[in-house]
mmCIF file of C-alpha atoms in Angstrom:
data_model
loop_
_atom_site.group_PDB
_atom_site.id
_atom_site.type_symbol
_atom_site.label_atom_id
_atom_site.label_comp_id
_atom_site.label_asym_id
_atom_site.label_seq_id
_atom_site.Cartn_x
_atom_site.Cartn_y
_atom_site.Cartn_z
ATOM 1 C CA MET J 1 0.000 0.000 0.000
ATOM 2 C CA VAL J 2 2.843 2.366 0.904
ATOM 3 C CA ARG J 3 4.607 1.589 -2.395
ATOM 4 C CA LEU J 4 1.371 2.245 -4.311
ATOM 5 C CA LEU J 5 0.889 5.614 -2.613
ATOM 6 C CA ALA J 6 4.510 6.537 -3.359
ATOM 7 C CA SER J 7 4.046 5.618 -7.025
ATOM 8 C CA LEU J 8 0.875 7.701 -7.239
ATOM 9 C CA ALA J 9 2.656 10.650 -5.647
ATOM 10 C CA LEU J 10 5.517 10.427 -8.144
ATOM 11 C CA ALA J 11 3.063 10.153 -11.018
ATOM 12 C CA LEU J 12 1.325 13.310 -9.785
ATOM 13 C CA CYS J 13 4.674 15.104 -9.557
ATOM 14 C CA ALA J 14 5.555 14.023 -13.093
ATOM 15 C CA LEU J 15 2.264 15.264 -14.504
ATOM 16 C CA THR J 16 2.646 18.512 -12.571
ATOM 17 C CA ALA J 17 6.122 18.955 -14.073
ATOM 18 C CA VAL J 18 4.755 18.429 -17.578
ATOM 19 C CA GLY J 19 1.980 20.894 -16.950
ATOM 20 C CA ALA J 20 4.430 23.456 -15.583
ATOM 21 C CA ALA J 21 6.543 23.335 -18.734
ATOM 22 C CA THR J 22 5.614 25.452 -21.723
ATOM 23 C CA ASP J 23 5.331 22.271 -23.794
ATOM 24 C CA THR J 24 6.405 18.649 -23.893
ATOM 25 C CA SER J 25 9.092 19.173 -26.519
ATOM 26 C CA GLU J 26 12.702 18.160 -26.184
ATOM 27 C CA ARG J 27 14.430 21.025 -24.426
ATOM 28 C CA ILE J 28 16.670 22.282 -21.645
ATOM 29 C CA PHE J 29 15.027 24.466 -18.997
ATOM 30 C CA ASP J 30 18.036 25.125 -16.726
ATOM 31 C CA ARG J 31 20.958 27.035 -18.274
ATOM 32 C CA ARG J 32 23.505 25.002 -16.332
ATOM 33 C CA PHE J 33 22.917 22.186 -18.799
ATOM 34 C CA ARG J 34 24.056 21.972 -22.415
ATOM 35 C CA THR J 35 24.349 19.635 -25.415
ATOM 36 C CA LEU J 36 21.366 17.371 -24.938
ATOM 37 C CA LYS J 37 21.781 14.452 -27.346
ATOM 38 C CA VAL J 38 19.351 11.552 -27.831
ATOM 39 C CA GLU J 39 20.235 8.728 -30.193
ATOM 40 C CA THR J 40 19.983 5.014 -30.796
ATOM 41 C CA ALA J 41 23.065 3.392 -29.295
ATOM 42 C CA ASP J 42 25.818 2.712 -31.858
ATOM 43 C CA ASN J 43 23.770 4.197 -34.727
ATOM 44 C CA PHE J 44 24.308 7.943 -35.008
ATOM 45 C CA MET J 45 22.181 8.288 -38.169
ATOM 46 C CA ALA J 46 19.119 6.398 -36.897
ATOM 47 C CA PRO J 47 16.123 8.241 -35.430
ATOM 48 C CA PRO J 48 15.660 7.814 -31.641
ATOM 49 C CA VAL J 49 13.345 4.804 -31.930
ATOM 50 C CA ILE J 50 13.971 1.359 -30.437
ATOM 51 C CA ARG J 51 12.078 -1.897 -30.915
ATOM 52 C CA MET J 52 10.529 -3.833 -28.061
ATOM 53 C CA GLY J 53 11.917 -7.315 -27.441
ATOM 54 C CA THR J 54 15.329 -6.541 -28.970
ATOM 55 C CA ASP J 55 18.744 -5.434 -27.732
ATOM 56 C CA ASP J 56 18.108 -1.879 -28.999
ATOM 57 C CA ARG J 57 19.105 0.846 -26.572
ATOM 58 C CA ILE J 58 18.535 4.585 -26.384
ATOM 59 C CA THR J 59 21.317 6.786 -25.024
ATOM 60 C CA ILE J 60 20.656 10.234 -23.592
ATOM 61 C CA LYS J 61 23.658 12.451 -22.917
ATOM 62 C CA PHE J 62 23.998 15.992 -21.613
ATOM 63 C CA ASP J 63 26.513 18.221 -19.850
ATOM 64 C CA GLU J 64 26.389 20.352 -16.727
ATOM 65 C CA ILE J 65 28.738 23.329 -16.865
ATOM 66 C CA GLY J 66 30.820 23.562 -13.691
ATOM 67 C CA GLU J 67 33.351 21.784 -11.517
ATOM 68 C CA ASP J 68 31.062 19.469 -9.530
ATOM 69 C CA ASN J 69 28.369 16.973 -10.383
ATOM 70 C CA SER J 70 24.803 17.270 -9.140
ATOM 71 C CA TYR J 71 22.598 14.518 -7.751
ATOM 72 C CA LEU J 72 20.036 14.015 -10.474
ATOM 73 C CA GLU J 73 17.158 11.644 -11.109
ATOM 74 C CA TYR J 74 15.049 10.852 -14.150
ATOM 75 C CA ARG J 75 11.544 9.570 -14.763
ATOM 76 C CA LEU J 76 9.567 8.506 -17.823
ATOM 77 C CA ILE J 77 6.184 9.758 -18.978
ATOM 78 C CA HIS J 78 4.296 7.742 -21.574
ATOM 79 C CA CYS J 79 2.825 9.911 -24.327
ATOM 80 C CA ASN J 80 0.415 9.408 -27.186
ATOM 81 C CA ALA J 81 1.206 10.150 -30.828
ATOM 82 C CA ASP J 82 0.667 13.889 -30.205
ATOM 83 C CA TRP J 83 3.227 13.860 -27.353
ATOM 84 C CA GLN J 84 0.591 14.542 -24.724
ATOM 85 C CA PRO J 85 0.712 12.261 -21.646
ATOM 86 C CA SER J 86 -1.425 9.148 -22.027
ATOM 87 C CA ARG J 87 -3.850 7.840 -19.417
ATOM 88 C CA LEU J 88 -1.686 4.844 -18.535
ATOM 89 C CA ILE J 89 -0.481 4.550 -14.952
ATOM 90 C CA GLU J 90 3.245 4.046 -14.413
ATOM 91 C CA SER J 91 3.048 0.322 -13.685
ATOM 92 C CA GLU J 92 1.496 -0.199 -17.116
ATOM 93 C CA TYR J 93 4.408 1.248 -19.080
ATOM 94 C CA VAL J 94 7.512 0.876 -16.934
ATOM 95 C CA SER J 95 8.769 -1.767 -14.519
ATOM 96 C CA GLY J 96 10.436 -0.908 -11.260
ATOM 97 C CA PHE J 97 10.384 2.449 -9.507
ATOM 98 C CA ASN J 98 9.880 5.321 -11.983
ATOM 99 C CA SER J 99 12.474 7.608 -10.467
ATOM 100 C CA GLN J 100 16.081 6.531 -10.903
ATOM 101 C CA ARG J 101 19.344 8.165 -9.912
ATOM 102 C CA ILE J 102 21.720 9.109 -12.741
ATOM 103 C CA GLU J 103 24.886 7.308 -11.674
ATOM 104 C CA ASP J 104 26.838 7.285 -14.945
ATOM 105 C CA PHE J 105 28.731 10.570 -15.171
ATOM 106 C CA ALA J 106 32.290 11.744 -15.846
ATOM 107 C CA PHE J 107 34.235 14.984 -15.556
ATOM 108 C CA SER J 108 35.642 16.783 -18.585
ATOM 109 C CA SER J 109 39.327 16.251 -19.307
ATOM 110 C CA SER J 110 41.825 18.854 -20.562
ATOM 111 C CA THR J 111 39.153 21.388 -21.496
ATOM 112 C CA PHE J 112 39.099 25.140 -20.913
ATOM 113 C CA VAL J 113 35.401 24.985 -20.004
ATOM 114 C CA HIS J 114 34.860 22.491 -17.204
ATOM 115 C CA TYR J 115 31.729 20.351 -17.233
ATOM 116 C CA VAL J 116 30.232 17.045 -16.137
ATOM 117 C CA ASN J 117 28.884 14.658 -18.771
ATOM 118 C CA TYR J 118 25.885 12.491 -17.822
ATOM 119 C CA LEU J 119 24.726 9.334 -19.585
ATOM 120 C CA ILE J 120 21.400 7.486 -19.369
ATOM 121 C CA THR J 121 20.893 4.208 -21.236
ATOM 122 C CA LEU J 122 17.436 2.702 -21.645
ATOM 123 C CA PRO J 123 16.149 0.089 -21.069
ATOM 124 C CA ASN J 124 18.375 -0.859 -18.124
ATOM 125 C CA ASP J 125 18.335 -3.234 -15.159
ATOM 126 C CA ASP J 126 16.359 -0.767 -13.044
ATOM 127 C CA MET J 127 13.852 0.312 -15.657
ATOM 128 C CA ARG J 128 12.252 -1.806 -18.372
ATOM 129 C CA ILE J 129 9.724 -0.441 -20.849
ATOM 130 C CA LEU J 130 6.444 -2.357 -21.039
ATOM 131 C CA HIS J 131 4.370 -0.433 -23.585
ATOM 132 C CA SER J 132 5.131 0.943 -27.036
ATOM 133 C CA GLY J 133 4.695 4.646 -27.723
ATOM 134 C CA ASN J 134 6.366 8.002 -27.241
ATOM 135 C CA TYR J 135 8.371 8.620 -24.092
ATOM 136 C CA LEU J 136 9.309 11.873 -22.424
ATOM 137 C CA LEU J 137 12.312 11.496 -20.120
ATOM 138 C CA GLN J 138 12.506 14.231 -17.511
ATOM 139 C CA VAL J 139 15.553 15.022 -15.376
ATOM 140 C CA HIS J 140 15.058 16.631 -11.973
ATOM 141 C CA ASP J 141 16.687 17.278 -8.622
ATOM 142 C CA PRO J 142 15.465 14.649 -6.121
ATOM 143 C CA ASP J 143 14.876 17.443 -3.589
ATOM 144 C CA ASP J 144 12.672 19.300 -6.073
ATOM 145 C CA PRO J 145 10.958 16.670 -8.278
ATOM 146 C CA GLU J 146 8.338 19.087 -9.578
ATOM 147 C CA THR J 147 10.931 21.244 -11.373
ATOM 148 C CA THR J 148 12.084 19.700 -14.632
ATOM 149 C CA LEU J 149 15.654 20.645 -15.521
ATOM 150 C CA LEU J 150 15.579 19.166 -19.019
ATOM 151 C CA GLN J 151 13.535 16.670 -20.997
ATOM 152 C CA ALA J 152 14.282 14.360 -23.909
ATOM 153 C CA ARG J 153 12.137 12.436 -26.378
ATOM 154 C CA PHE J 154 12.386 8.930 -27.760
ATOM 155 C CA SER J 155 9.979 6.277 -29.039
ATOM 156 C CA VAL J 156 9.464 2.542 -28.642
ATOM 157 C CA SER J 157 7.981 0.496 -31.488
ATOM 158 C CA GLU J 158 6.332 -2.913 -31.468
ATOM 159 C CA GLY J 159 7.237 -3.597 -35.089
ATOM 160 C CA SER J 160 3.952 -5.457 -35.519
ATOM 161 C CA ALA J 161 3.043 -3.596 -38.735
ATOM 162 C CA PHE J 162 5.140 -3.294 -41.877
ATOM 163 C CA THR J 163 5.587 0.011 -43.709
ATOM 164 C CA SER J 164 6.932 0.444 -47.238
ATOM 165 C CA GLY J 165 6.962 3.402 -49.581
ATOM 166 C CA GLY J 166 9.039 5.904 -51.483
ATOM 167 C CA VAL J 167 9.791 9.566 -52.128
ATOM 168 C CA THR J 168 9.632 11.242 -55.523
ATOM 169 C CA SER J 169 9.964 14.698 -57.071
ATOM 170 C CA ARG J 170 7.139 13.849 -59.505
ATOM 171 C CA THR J 171 4.418 15.271 -57.304
ATOM 172 C CA ASP J 172 0.786 16.310 -57.509
ATOM 173 C CA MET J 173 2.097 19.903 -57.299
ATOM 174 C CA GLY J 174 4.339 19.511 -60.351
ATOM 175 C CA HIS J 175 7.286 17.503 -61.652
ATOM 176 C CA ASN J 176 10.855 18.344 -60.585
ATOM 177 C CA THR J 177 9.982 21.744 -59.154
ATOM 178 C CA ARG J 178 10.161 22.609 -55.452
ATOM 179 C CA TRP J 179 8.272 19.693 -53.935
ATOM 180 C CA GLN J 180 8.736 16.096 -52.824
ATOM 181 C CA GLN J 181 5.934 13.583 -52.302
ATOM 182 C CA LEU J 182 5.634 10.302 -50.421
ATOM 183 C CA ASP J 183 3.508 7.269 -51.065
ATOM 184 C CA LEU J 184 3.133 4.730 -48.272
ATOM 185 C CA MET J 185 1.703 1.285 -47.669
ATOM 186 C CA VAL J 186 1.064 -0.012 -44.144
ATOM 187 C CA ASP J 187 0.402 -3.740 -43.762
ATOM 188 C CA CYS J 188 -1.461 -4.261 -40.472
ATOM 189 C CA GLU J 189 -1.762 -8.061 -40.664
ATOM 190 C CA GLY J 190 0.584 -8.525 -37.699
ATOM 191 C CA VAL J 191 -1.404 -6.107 -35.554
ATOM 192 C CA GLY J 192 -4.663 -8.076 -35.761
ATOM 193 C CA ALA J 193 -8.176 -7.099 -36.733
ATOM 194 C CA VAL J 194 -8.028 -3.341 -37.238
ATOM 195 C CA ASN J 195 -10.083 -0.748 -39.071
ATOM 196 C CA PRO J 196 -7.444 1.456 -40.772
ATOM 197 C CA TYR J 197 -10.018 4.185 -41.378
ATOM 198 C CA GLN J 198 -10.651 4.553 -37.628
ATOM 199 C CA ASP J 199 -7.866 2.856 -35.653
ATOM 200 C CA ILE J 200 -4.669 3.762 -37.523
ATOM 201 C CA THR J 201 -2.884 7.129 -37.590
ATOM 202 C CA VAL J 202 0.281 7.834 -39.590
ATOM 203 C CA GLU J 203 2.695 10.641 -38.775
ATOM 204 C CA VAL J 204 5.376 11.880 -41.177
ATOM 205 C CA SER J 205 8.118 14.429 -40.518
ATOM 206 C CA GLN J 206 11.012 15.762 -42.584
ATOM 207 C CA ASN J 207 14.518 15.544 -41.097
ATOM 208 C CA MET J 208 13.021 15.065 -37.608
ATOM 209 C CA ARG J 209 11.979 18.733 -37.460
ATOM 210 C CA PRO J 210 8.865 19.043 -35.232
ATOM 211 C CA GLY J 211 7.456 21.893 -37.321
ATOM 212 C CA THR J 212 7.197 19.661 -40.403
ATOM 213 C CA ARG J 213 5.070 16.939 -38.772
ATOM 214 C CA ARG J 214 1.990 15.826 -40.739
ATOM 215 C CA THR J 215 -0.768 13.596 -39.353
ATOM 216 C CA LEU J 216 -2.721 11.262 -41.643
ATOM 217 C CA ARG J 217 -5.903 10.000 -40.015
ATOM 218 C CA SER J 218 -7.276 8.006 -42.941
ATOM 219 C CA PRO J 219 -5.747 6.149 -45.907
ATOM 220 C CA LEU J 220 -6.757 6.766 -49.500
ATOM 221 C CA ARG J 221 -7.935 3.157 -49.730
ATOM 222 C CA VAL J 222 -7.622 -0.249 -48.077
ATOM 223 C CA ASP J 223 -6.687 -3.515 -49.784
ATOM 224 C CA GLY J 224 -7.129 -6.416 -47.359
ATOM 225 C CA SER J 225 -4.720 -5.811 -44.461
ATOM 226 C CA ARG J 226 -2.898 -3.079 -46.378
ATOM 227 C CA ALA J 227 -3.680 0.610 -45.969
ATOM 228 C CA ILE J 228 -2.594 2.723 -48.947
ATOM 229 C CA TYR J 229 -1.562 6.366 -48.489
ATOM 230 C CA GLU J 230 -0.932 8.108 -51.800
ATOM 231 C CA HIS J 231 -1.944 11.292 -53.654
ATOM 232 C CA LEU J 232 -2.717 12.964 -50.331
ATOM 233 C CA PRO J 233 -1.975 16.685 -49.832
ATOM 234 C CA ASP J 234 -0.285 16.015 -46.478
ATOM 235 C CA LEU J 235 2.268 13.789 -48.202
ATOM 236 C CA VAL J 236 3.580 16.677 -50.326
ATOM 237 C CA PHE J 237 6.474 18.553 -48.672
ATOM 238 C CA PRO J 238 8.522 21.603 -49.669
ATOM 239 C CA ALA J 239 11.841 20.089 -50.755
ATOM 240 C CA SER J 240 14.063 22.487 -48.749
ATOM 241 C CA ASN J 241 17.811 22.213 -49.408
ATOM 242 C CA GLU J 242 20.802 20.245 -48.170
ATOM 243 C CA TYR J 243 22.002 21.317 -44.755
ATOM 244 C CA ARG J 244 25.076 23.486 -44.487
ATOM 245 C CA ARG J 245 27.833 22.037 -42.337
ATOM 246 C CA PHE J 246 30.965 22.876 -40.426
ATOM 247 C CA GLU J 247 33.468 20.972 -38.333
ATOM 248 C CA SER J 248 35.412 22.316 -35.394
ATOM 249 C CA VAL J 249 37.230 19.313 -33.990
ATOM 250 C CA SER J 250 40.474 20.982 -32.898
ATOM 251 C CA ASN J 251 41.547 24.237 -31.286
ATOM 252 C CA ASN J 252 44.861 24.020 -33.154
ATOM 253 C CA PHE J 253 43.621 24.486 -36.722
ATOM 254 C CA PRO J 254 40.457 25.585 -38.591
ATOM 255 C CA GLY J 255 38.143 22.783 -39.639
ATOM 256 C CA MET J 256 35.648 22.506 -42.476
ATOM 257 C CA HIS J 257 33.966 25.848 -43.296
ATOM 258 C CA VAL J 258 35.893 27.547 -40.468
ATOM 259 C CA ASP J 259 37.600 30.823 -41.370
ATOM 260 C CA SER J 260 39.544 31.436 -38.158
ATOM 261 C CA LEU J 261 39.709 30.659 -34.456
ATOM 262 C CA ARG J 262 41.375 32.102 -31.379
ATOM 263 C CA TYR J 263 41.227 32.032 -27.608
ATOM 264 C CA MET J 264 39.249 34.918 -26.081
ATOM 265 C CA GLY J 265 38.245 35.384 -22.469
ATOM 266 C CA SER J 266 37.705 31.907 -21.070
ATOM 267 C CA ASN J 267 37.248 29.770 -24.186
ATOM 268 C CA TYR J 268 37.983 29.446 -27.890
ATOM 269 C CA HIS J 269 35.944 31.324 -30.491
ATOM 270 C CA VAL J 270 35.401 30.039 -34.024
ATOM 271 C CA TRP J 271 34.400 32.255 -36.960
ATOM 272 C CA LEU J 272 32.717 30.417 -39.821
ATOM 273 C CA LYS J 273 33.200 31.424 -43.434
ATOM 274 C CA THR J 274 30.574 33.794 -44.793
ATOM 275 C CA ASP J 275 27.324 32.128 -45.846
ATOM 276 C CA PHE J 276 25.111 33.393 -48.654
ATOM 277 C CA GLU J 277 21.463 33.065 -49.657
ATOM 278 C CA ARG J 278 20.866 29.892 -51.709
ATOM 279 C CA ALA J 279 17.198 30.273 -52.690
ATOM 280 C CA SER J 280 18.127 31.679 -56.117
ATOM 281 C CA ALA J 281 21.209 29.479 -56.621
ATOM 282 C CA GLU J 282 21.414 26.156 -58.427
ATOM 283 C CA TYR J 283 21.201 22.986 -56.343
ATOM 284 C CA SER J 284 24.560 21.706 -55.143
ATOM 285 C CA PHE J 285 24.864 18.258 -53.602
ATOM 286 C CA ASP J 286 26.673 17.882 -50.314
ATOM 287 C CA ARG J 287 26.876 15.082 -47.792
ATOM 288 C CA THR J 288 24.266 15.464 -45.107
ATOM 289 C CA GLN J 289 23.590 14.372 -41.554
ATOM 290 C CA HIS J 290 19.943 15.447 -42.001
ATOM 291 C CA GLY J 291 20.433 18.236 -39.480
ATOM 292 C CA ARG J 292 22.211 16.203 -36.818
ATOM 293 C CA PHE J 293 25.318 17.090 -34.860
ATOM 294 C CA LYS J 294 28.057 14.808 -33.617
ATOM 295 C CA VAL J 295 30.341 15.667 -30.705
ATOM 296 C CA HIS J 296 33.990 15.109 -31.646
ATOM 297 C CA GLU J 297 37.518 16.213 -30.775
ATOM 298 C CA TYR J 298 40.250 14.693 -32.893
ATOM 299 C CA ASN J 299 42.707 14.012 -30.020
ATOM 300 C CA ALA J 300 40.151 12.782 -27.476
ATOM 301 C CA THR J 301 39.732 9.072 -26.798
ATOM 302 C CA ASP J 302 36.283 9.915 -25.398
ATOM 303 C CA PRO J 303 34.849 13.037 -27.101
ATOM 304 C CA ASP J 304 31.971 13.221 -24.618
ATOM 305 C CA ILE J 305 34.447 14.427 -21.972
ATOM 306 C CA GLY J 306 37.331 15.547 -24.216
ATOM 307 C CA ALA J 307 35.518 17.980 -26.517
ATOM 308 C CA ASP J 308 35.640 21.595 -25.378
ATOM 309 C CA TYR J 309 32.956 24.289 -25.445
ATOM 310 C CA ILE J 310 33.560 26.942 -28.092
ATOM 311 C CA THR J 311 31.664 30.022 -29.249
ATOM 312 C CA VAL J 312 30.695 29.684 -32.913
ATOM 313 C CA HIS J 313 30.179 32.901 -34.896
ATOM 314 C CA PHE J 314 27.751 32.614 -37.832
ATOM 315 C CA LEU J 315 27.667 35.216 -40.628
ATOM 316 C CA LEU J 316 24.930 35.317 -43.279
ATOM 317 C CA ASP J 317 25.505 37.891 -46.033
ATOM 318 C CA SER J 318 21.974 39.001 -46.874
ATOM 319 C CA PRO J 319 19.732 42.034 -47.192
ATOM 320 C CA GLU J 320 17.645 42.610 -44.088
ATOM 321 C CA PHE J 321 14.272 40.900 -44.039
ATOM 322 C CA PRO J 322 11.757 43.502 -42.791
ATOM 323 C CA ASP J 323 9.339 42.386 -40.076
ATOM 324 C CA ALA J 324 10.992 38.967 -39.837
ATOM 325 C CA GLU J 325 13.384 37.066 -37.598
ATOM 326 C CA VAL J 326 16.196 34.797 -38.793
ATOM 327 C CA TYR J 327 17.403 31.820 -36.745
ATOM 328 C CA VAL J 328 20.169 29.237 -36.992
ATOM 329 C CA ASP J 329 18.464 25.848 -37.012
ATOM 330 C CA GLY J 330 19.646 22.273 -36.579
ATOM 331 C CA GLU J 331 19.293 19.366 -34.185
ATOM 332 C CA PHE J 332 21.236 21.340 -31.576
ATOM 333 C CA ALA J 333 18.282 23.789 -31.349
ATOM 334 C CA HIS J 334 15.740 20.997 -30.593
ATOM 335 C CA GLY J 335 13.087 22.716 -32.706
ATOM 336 C CA HIS J 336 13.108 25.903 -30.612
ATOM 337 C CA TYR J 337 13.526 29.443 -31.857
ATOM 338 C CA ASP J 338 14.466 31.918 -29.174
ATOM 339 C CA ALA J 339 17.296 34.210 -28.081
ATOM 340 C CA SER J 340 19.755 31.302 -28.046
ATOM 341 C CA ASN J 341 19.734 30.895 -31.851
ATOM 342 C CA LEU J 342 18.293 34.239 -33.019
ATOM 343 C CA MET J 343 20.444 36.232 -35.463
ATOM 344 C CA THR J 344 20.989 39.996 -35.302
ATOM 345 C CA TYR J 345 21.218 42.158 -38.402
ATOM 346 C CA ASP J 346 24.390 44.241 -38.621
ATOM 347 C CA ARG J 347 23.698 47.083 -41.054
ATOM 348 C CA GLY J 348 27.387 48.002 -41.189
ATOM 349 C CA LEU J 349 28.271 44.536 -42.406
ATOM 350 C CA GLY J 350 25.080 44.031 -44.389
ATOM 351 C CA ALA J 351 24.737 40.628 -42.772
ATOM 352 C CA TYR J 352 23.023 38.627 -40.057
ATOM 353 C CA THR J 353 25.258 37.474 -37.204
ATOM 354 C CA ALA J 354 24.936 35.093 -34.274
ATOM 355 C CA ALA J 355 27.338 33.804 -31.622
ATOM 356 C CA ILE J 356 26.264 30.417 -30.268
ATOM 357 C CA PRO J 357 28.126 28.339 -27.649
ATOM 358 C CA LEU J 358 28.483 24.759 -28.904
ATOM 359 C CA LYS J 359 30.494 21.709 -28.032
ATOM 360 C CA GLN J 360 33.236 20.779 -30.493
ATOM 361 C CA GLY J 361 32.151 18.479 -33.300
ATOM 362 C CA ALA J 362 30.516 18.194 -36.718
ATOM 363 C CA TYR J 363 27.312 20.198 -37.177
ATOM 364 C CA ASN J 364 24.554 20.531 -39.760
ATOM 365 C CA TYR J 365 22.644 23.811 -39.830
ATOM 366 C CA GLN J 366 20.250 25.920 -41.880
ATOM 367 C CA TYR J 367 18.982 29.488 -41.751
ATOM 368 C CA VAL J 368 15.235 29.757 -41.201
ATOM 369 C CA LEU J 369 12.949 32.780 -41.263
ATOM 370 C CA ARG J 370 9.766 33.591 -39.355
ATOM 371 C CA ARG J 371 7.562 36.606 -39.984
ATOM 372 C CA ARG J 372 6.867 38.530 -36.788
ATOM 373 C CA GLY J 373 3.434 37.675 -35.451
ATOM 374 C CA ASP J 374 3.224 34.512 -37.557
ATOM 375 C CA SER J 375 2.369 31.375 -35.574
ATOM 376 C CA ALA J 376 3.636 29.035 -38.306
ATOM 377 C CA PRO J 377 7.013 27.317 -37.789
ATOM 378 C CA PRO J 378 10.002 29.170 -39.270
ATOM 379 C CA SER J 379 10.764 28.227 -42.877
ATOM 380 C CA PRO J 380 14.145 27.694 -44.562
ATOM 381 C CA ALA J 381 12.648 28.481 -48.004
ATOM 382 C CA PRO J 382 13.334 32.272 -48.177
ATOM 383 C CA ILE J 383 17.069 31.770 -47.545
ATOM 384 C CA GLU J 384 17.862 28.150 -48.396
ATOM 385 C CA GLY J 385 15.322 27.619 -51.182
ATOM 386 C CA ASP J 386 13.437 24.451 -52.154
ATOM 387 C CA LYS J 387 15.392 22.109 -54.428
ATOM 388 C CA TYR J 388 13.660 18.925 -55.562
ATOM 389 C CA GLU J 389 16.995 17.026 -55.641
ATOM 390 C CA THR J 390 17.513 17.400 -51.879
ATOM 391 C CA GLU J 391 18.155 14.145 -49.985
ATOM 392 C CA ASN J 392 15.734 14.697 -47.136
ATOM 393 C CA GLU J 393 15.014 12.067 -44.503
ATOM 394 C CA TYR J 394 11.325 11.286 -43.944
ATOM 395 C CA ASP J 395 10.451 9.587 -40.663
ATOM 396 C CA VAL J 396 7.175 7.649 -40.647
ATOM 397 C CA MET J 397 5.416 6.499 -37.457
ATOM 398 C CA VAL J 398 2.327 4.286 -37.539
ATOM 399 C CA TRP J 399 0.014 4.414 -34.525
ATOM 400 C CA TYR J 400 -2.792 2.091 -33.453
ATOM 401 C CA ARG J 401 -5.458 2.982 -30.903
ATOM 402 C CA PRO J 402 -7.671 -0.047 -30.158
ATOM 403 C CA PRO J 403 -11.303 0.792 -29.376
ATOM 404 C CA GLY J 404 -11.616 1.721 -25.705
ATOM 405 C CA ALA J 405 -7.832 1.868 -25.157
ATOM 406 C CA ARG J 406 -6.268 4.525 -22.942
ATOM 407 C CA ALA J 407 -3.092 4.984 -24.974
ATOM 408 C CA ASP J 408 -1.728 4.864 -28.505
ATOM 409 C CA ARG J 409 0.516 1.995 -29.586
ATOM 410 C CA LEU J 410 3.423 2.560 -31.966
ATOM 411 C CA VAL J 411 3.216 -0.423 -34.319
ATOM 412 C CA SER J 412 5.715 0.607 -37.001
ATOM 413 C CA SER J 413 8.552 3.047 -37.641
ATOM 414 C CA ALA J 414 10.329 3.578 -40.968
ATOM 415 C CA VAL J 415 12.662 6.029 -42.695
ATOM 416 C CA PHE J 416 12.610 6.984 -46.380
ATOM 417 C CA VAL J 417 15.105 9.026 -48.404
ATOM 418 C CA PRO J 418 14.685 10.097 -52.074
#
């Protein structure tokens, strides 16, 4: 009885923490923490999705700036397809006690900026996942469990449905212009008796950017156990452009797309080469990490504790966009657009500038624009353009909600690239 009451109290604290946050997105709330990275273990290019009943593992890493470590705990909140908490109680989606101490941490080595690197690996011996779906991992101080310091997202799939499909530039909006279009087939035979028109929801996003997410609530048609999604407006995406990239893996020499670097104040500063608008330029292929970043320092045996914190200076040569804001976007921004990645227009230079503290490594980035007062997500199109040849990554999640169920089940996850 005591254990049950304790579990209910923790569940209430978790829900209170979610409600207190501005949203349930992946983000850092406390400025002591930096470089939140969620990925499938040993597969940097895979989306953060693991399969139930396999050896798949999710790793969640982050740093705390400072000399000493903090005592931190984490908990999991099961979410539906829309990332809102489901109605499941903790014992239905996680085994063990849903508040675990973070015991895997290490101090930075030979860095100008001192920090502590924390690592969480899931599932683990103390916490097994019992239900498929979206999961919000929240980190908190055990003395203040209602205040969330940071939160990360990952998903768990059953793999009971099979998804196939493709991406083409021959779209319902035109052929080889500025669009890309998907067609999908979801075979639900392994799920059981389902009504795809009522029980199945498909979500598609481009390069894991939250602002691009599309929700398909009904297929075009059904053929036996197969649901067909094609010629649907929500499967047509602006093609965008390849991500820009830079590498700063050493403080001894400039890396890719780095113009200069020097030590200033308490850390190294890196100035990138000047970037230019690409909307009116011809498409140019470049290798892509689909927006991701990878921590790296070329001399470090363990980059997680050997990479230093640097200040990266971005410079976009461009006329000023009136009544609009320009941001530097990439996985490092976690889909947020605020003062941390906002650019400032320098009329003397005729360019947008931004200075962003980042951990050494290889980064993908784009410049995105949002009109002031516009509630729509910022768009890369005005600066980067839309090129139909772009090798975007499309992440597809298939959800099943049985009649009367209190939570969505993730039955399939797939990735498609043109």
